[in-house]
PDB file of C-alpha atoms in Angstrom:
ATOM      1  CA  MET A  57      -0.432   5.158 -25.024  1.00 61.00           C
ATOM      2  CA  THR A  58       0.369   5.576 -28.625  1.00 59.00           C
ATOM      3  CA  GLU A  59      -1.686   7.748 -30.687  1.00 61.00           C
ATOM      4  CA  ASP A  60      -1.419   8.038 -34.613  1.00 58.00           C
ATOM      5  CA  LEU A  61      -1.349  10.972 -36.023  1.00 55.00           C
ATOM      6  CA  GLN A  62      -0.863  13.057 -39.458  1.00 74.00           C
ATOM      7  CA  THR A  63       2.513  13.573 -38.350  1.00 80.00           C
ATOM      8  CA  GLY A  64       3.124  10.098 -37.017  1.00 80.00           C
ATOM      9  CA  ILE A  65       2.725   8.015 -33.926  1.00 80.00           C
ATOM     10  CA  ILE A  66       3.562   9.013 -30.005  1.00 81.00           C
ATOM     11  CA  ARG A  67       4.259   6.288 -28.009  1.00 84.00           C
ATOM     12  CA  ILE A  68       4.127   6.558 -24.005  1.00 91.00           C
ATOM     13  CA  SER A  69       6.400   4.291 -22.103  1.00 91.00           C
ATOM     14  CA  ASP A  70       5.469   2.615 -19.119  1.00 93.00           C
ATOM     15  CA  ASP A  71       8.712   3.379 -17.459  1.00 92.00           C
ATOM     16  CA  VAL A  72       7.128   7.299 -17.829  1.00 94.00           C
ATOM     17  CA  VAL A  73       4.198   6.335 -16.264  1.00 95.00           C
ATOM     18  CA  ALA A  74       5.884   4.861 -13.509  1.00 94.00           C
ATOM     19  CA  THR A  75       7.609   7.449 -12.671  1.00 93.00           C
ATOM     20  CA  ILE A  76       5.015  10.453 -12.937  1.00 95.00           C
ATOM     21  CA  ALA A  77       3.338   8.169 -10.743  1.00 95.00           C
ATOM     22  CA  GLY A  78       6.136   7.267  -8.589  1.00 93.00           C
ATOM     23  CA  LEU A  79       6.948  11.439  -7.871  1.00 92.00           C
ATOM     24  CA  ALA A  80       3.479  12.118  -7.132  1.00 95.00           C
ATOM     25  CA  ALA A  81       3.036   9.531  -5.092  1.00 94.00           C
ATOM     26  CA  LEU A  82       6.294  11.156  -2.802  1.00 92.00           C
ATOM     27  CA  GLU A  83       4.942  14.531  -2.813  1.00 93.00           C
ATOM     28  CA  THR A  84       1.794  13.783  -1.342  1.00 95.00           C
ATOM     29  CA  PRO A  85       1.905  14.002   3.025  1.00 95.00           C
ATOM     30  CA  GLY A  86       1.759  11.169   4.745  1.00 95.00           C
ATOM     31  CA  ILE A  87       3.836   9.216   2.199  1.00 94.00           C
ATOM     32  CA  ALA A  88       6.806   8.645   4.344  1.00 92.00           C
ATOM     33  CA  ALA A  89       8.647   5.911   1.533  1.00 90.00           C
ATOM     34  CA  MET A  90       7.141   3.695  -1.906  1.00 91.00           C
ATOM     35  CA  SER A  91       8.029   0.146  -0.960  1.00 87.00           C
ATOM     36  CA  GLY A  92      10.080  -2.237  -2.752  1.00 78.00           C
ATOM     37  CA  GLY A  93       9.533  -5.741  -2.051  1.00 63.00           C
ATOM     38  CA  ILE A  94      12.086  -9.172  -3.049  1.00 50.00           C
ATOM     39  CA  SER A  95      10.178  -9.612  -6.324  1.00 51.00           C
ATOM     40  CA  GLU A  96      11.188  -6.192  -7.681  1.00 48.00           C
ATOM     41  CA  GLY A  97      14.450  -6.362  -6.741  1.00 47.00           C
ATOM     42  CA  LEU A  98      15.079  -9.524  -8.480  1.00 44.00           C
ATOM     43  CA  ALA A  99      13.162  -8.352 -11.340  1.00 46.00           C
ATOM     44  CA  LYS A 100      15.980  -5.182 -11.416  1.00 45.00           C
ATOM     45  CA  ARG A 101      19.068  -7.634 -11.409  1.00 44.00           C
ATOM     46  CA  LEU A 102      17.083  -9.968 -13.930  1.00 43.00           C
ATOM     47  CA  SER A 103      15.866  -7.764 -16.347  1.00 42.00           C
ATOM     48  CA  GLY A 104      18.794  -4.690 -15.531  1.00 41.00           C
ATOM     49  CA  LYS A 105      15.465  -2.178 -16.355  1.00 41.00           C
ATOM     50  CA  ASN A 106      15.700   0.444 -14.060  1.00 39.00           C
ATOM     51  CA  VAL A 107      11.857  -0.731 -12.292  1.00 42.00           C
ATOM     52  CA  GLN A 108      10.585   2.139 -10.375  1.00 69.00           C
ATOM     53  CA  LYS A 109      10.409   1.482  -6.774  1.00 85.00           C
ATOM     54  CA  GLY A 110       6.961   0.431  -5.448  1.00 91.00           C
ATOM     55  CA  VAL A 111       5.317   1.476  -8.815  1.00 94.00           C
ATOM     56  CA  SER A 112       3.769  -1.231 -11.782  1.00 93.00           C
ATOM     57  CA  VAL A 113       1.977   0.207 -14.578  1.00 95.00           C
ATOM     58  CA  GLU A 114      -0.518  -1.416 -17.139  1.00 94.00           C
ATOM     59  CA  VAL A 115      -0.387   1.514 -20.001  1.00 93.00           C
ATOM     60  CA  GLY A 116      -2.796   0.336 -23.051  1.00 90.00           C
ATOM     61  CA  GLN A 117      -3.235   2.910 -25.857  1.00 87.00           C
ATOM     62  CA  LEU A 118      -5.518   5.164 -24.338  1.00 91.00           C
ATOM     63  CA  GLU A 119      -5.661   4.037 -20.301  1.00 94.00           C
ATOM     64  CA  ALA A 120      -3.236   3.289 -17.770  1.00 95.00           C
ATOM     65  CA  ALA A 121      -3.996   1.496 -14.491  1.00 97.00           C
ATOM     66  CA  ILE A 122      -1.068   2.050 -11.627  1.00 97.00           C
ATOM     67  CA  ASP A 123      -0.145  -0.010  -8.501  1.00 96.00           C
ATOM     68  CA  LEU A 124       1.294   1.279  -5.713  1.00 96.00           C
ATOM     69  CA  ARG A 125       3.026   0.080  -2.701  1.00 95.00           C
ATOM     70  CA  ILE A 126       3.793   2.475  -0.224  1.00 94.00           C
ATOM     71  CA  ILE A 127       5.165   2.992   3.268  1.00 94.00           C
ATOM     72  CA  VAL A 128       2.751   5.672   5.564  1.00 95.00           C
ATOM     73  CA  HIS A 129       3.750   8.109   8.130  1.00 95.00           C
ATOM     74  CA  TYR A 130       2.665   6.243  11.976  1.00 95.00           C
ATOM     75  CA  GLY A 131      -0.111   8.572  13.313  1.00 94.00           C
ATOM     76  CA  ILE A 132      -2.135   9.637  10.337  1.00 93.00           C
ATOM     77  CA  PRO A 133      -5.284   8.465   8.699  1.00 96.00           C
ATOM     78  CA  ILE A 134      -4.384   5.644   6.598  1.00 96.00           C
ATOM     79  CA  GLN A 135      -7.224   5.919   4.235  1.00 97.00           C
ATOM     80  CA  GLU A 136      -7.401   9.783   4.508  1.00 97.00           C
ATOM     81  CA  VAL A 137      -3.829   9.638   3.200  1.00 96.00           C
ATOM     82  CA  CYS A 138      -4.537   6.796   0.227  1.00 97.00           C
ATOM     83  CA  ARG A 139      -7.884   8.964  -0.854  1.00 98.00           C
ATOM     84  CA  GLN A 140      -5.347  11.947  -1.430  1.00 97.00           C
ATOM     85  CA  LEU A 141      -2.523   9.656  -3.119  1.00 97.00           C
ATOM     86  CA  GLN A 142      -5.268   8.157  -5.667  1.00 97.00           C
ATOM     87  CA  LEU A 143      -6.049  11.841  -6.322  1.00 98.00           C
ATOM     88  CA  ASN A 144      -2.380  12.843  -7.103  1.00 97.00           C
ATOM     89  CA  VAL A 145      -1.021  10.398  -9.133  1.00 97.00           C
ATOM     90  CA  ARG A 146      -4.474  10.450 -11.167  1.00 98.00           C
ATOM     91  CA  GLU A 147      -3.960  13.673 -11.558  1.00 98.00           C
ATOM     92  CA  SER A 148      -0.191  13.985 -12.565  1.00 97.00           C
ATOM     93  CA  VAL A 149      -0.782  10.813 -14.961  1.00 97.00           C
ATOM     94  CA  GLU A 150      -3.652  12.217 -17.050  1.00 97.00           C
ATOM     95  CA  ASN A 151      -2.525  15.766 -16.851  1.00 97.00           C
ATOM     96  CA  MET A 152       1.359  14.848 -18.320  1.00 96.00           C
ATOM     97  CA  THR A 153       0.251  12.168 -20.073  1.00 95.00           C
ATOM     98  CA  GLY A 154      -3.239  12.773 -21.711  1.00 94.00           C
ATOM     99  CA  LEU A 155      -4.201   8.906 -20.350  1.00 95.00           C
ATOM    100  CA  HIS A 156      -7.622   8.458 -19.103  1.00 96.00           C
ATOM    101  CA  VAL A 157      -6.292   6.712 -15.377  1.00 97.00           C
ATOM    102  CA  VAL A 158      -8.601   3.446 -14.652  1.00 97.00           C
ATOM    103  CA  GLU A 159      -7.434   2.882 -11.462  1.00 97.00           C
ATOM    104  CA  VAL A 160      -4.865   3.322  -8.886  1.00 97.00           C
ATOM    105  CA  ASN A 161      -4.529   0.918  -6.188  1.00 97.00           C
ATOM    106  CA  VAL A 162      -2.786   1.391  -2.844  1.00 97.00           C
ATOM    107  CA  LYS A 163      -1.230  -1.419  -0.738  1.00 96.00           C
ATOM    108  CA  VAL A 164      -0.109  -0.101   2.566  1.00 95.00           C
ATOM    109  CA  GLU A 165       2.932  -2.269   3.792  1.00 94.00           C
ATOM    110  CA  GLY A 166       4.302  -0.444   6.008  1.00 93.00           C
ATOM    111  CA  VAL A 167       3.916   2.669   8.857  1.00 94.00           C
ATOM    112  CA  ALA A 168       7.296   4.567   9.509  1.00 93.00           C
ATOM    113  CA  PHE A 169       8.057   6.084  12.925  1.00 89.00           C
ATOM    114  CA  LYS A 170       9.875   9.336  13.609  1.00 76.00           C
ATOM    115  CA  GLU A 171      12.909   7.402  14.938  1.00 62.00           C
ATOM    116  CA  GLU A 172      13.687   5.594  11.884  1.00 51.00           C
ATOM    117  CA  GLU A 173      13.477   8.795  10.021  1.00 51.00           C
ATOM    118  CA  THR A 174      15.797  10.304  11.750  1.00 48.00           C
ATOM    119  CA  THR A 175      18.255   7.268  12.202  1.00 52.00           C
ATOM    120  CA  GLU A 176      18.003   7.544   8.239  1.00 55.00           C
ATOM    121  CA  GLU A 177      18.257  10.825   8.048  1.00 51.00           C
ATOM    122  CA  SER A 178      21.651  10.471  10.418  1.00 51.00           C
ATOM    123  CA  ASN A 179      23.029   7.931   8.580  1.00 53.00           C
ATOM    124  CA  ARG A 180      22.668   9.828   4.888  1.00 51.00           C
ATOM    125  CA  LEU A 181      24.787  12.499   7.091  1.00 56.00           C
ATOM    126  CA  LYS A 182      27.828  10.542   7.778  1.00 53.00           C
TER     127      LYS A 182
END
């Protein structure tokens, strides 16, 4: 986003929008994690940039489009979680940046089971 004011220009970086979207996604009930993928890991190593895991954005002067790759908790209706996710991300990005979010695309790449979460938590505690 670029806004030309009498006092100067305001620009909001793609990384800022990606961070806001990622945090809003993780706060959505039913979302277990964001999904990184191989190409994103490669891009991070090649570019040296801190790529937001599971989030890609396109930011224009007044609008933004957001793509999310997620892992959902097992047993929760996926379509309901995804609709809530879209609403949460849109609201967070629009409120914090003033950009109009034209689309929030969601790709569900996995399902997390309770045993996996318990194992991950115990590994973190070691």
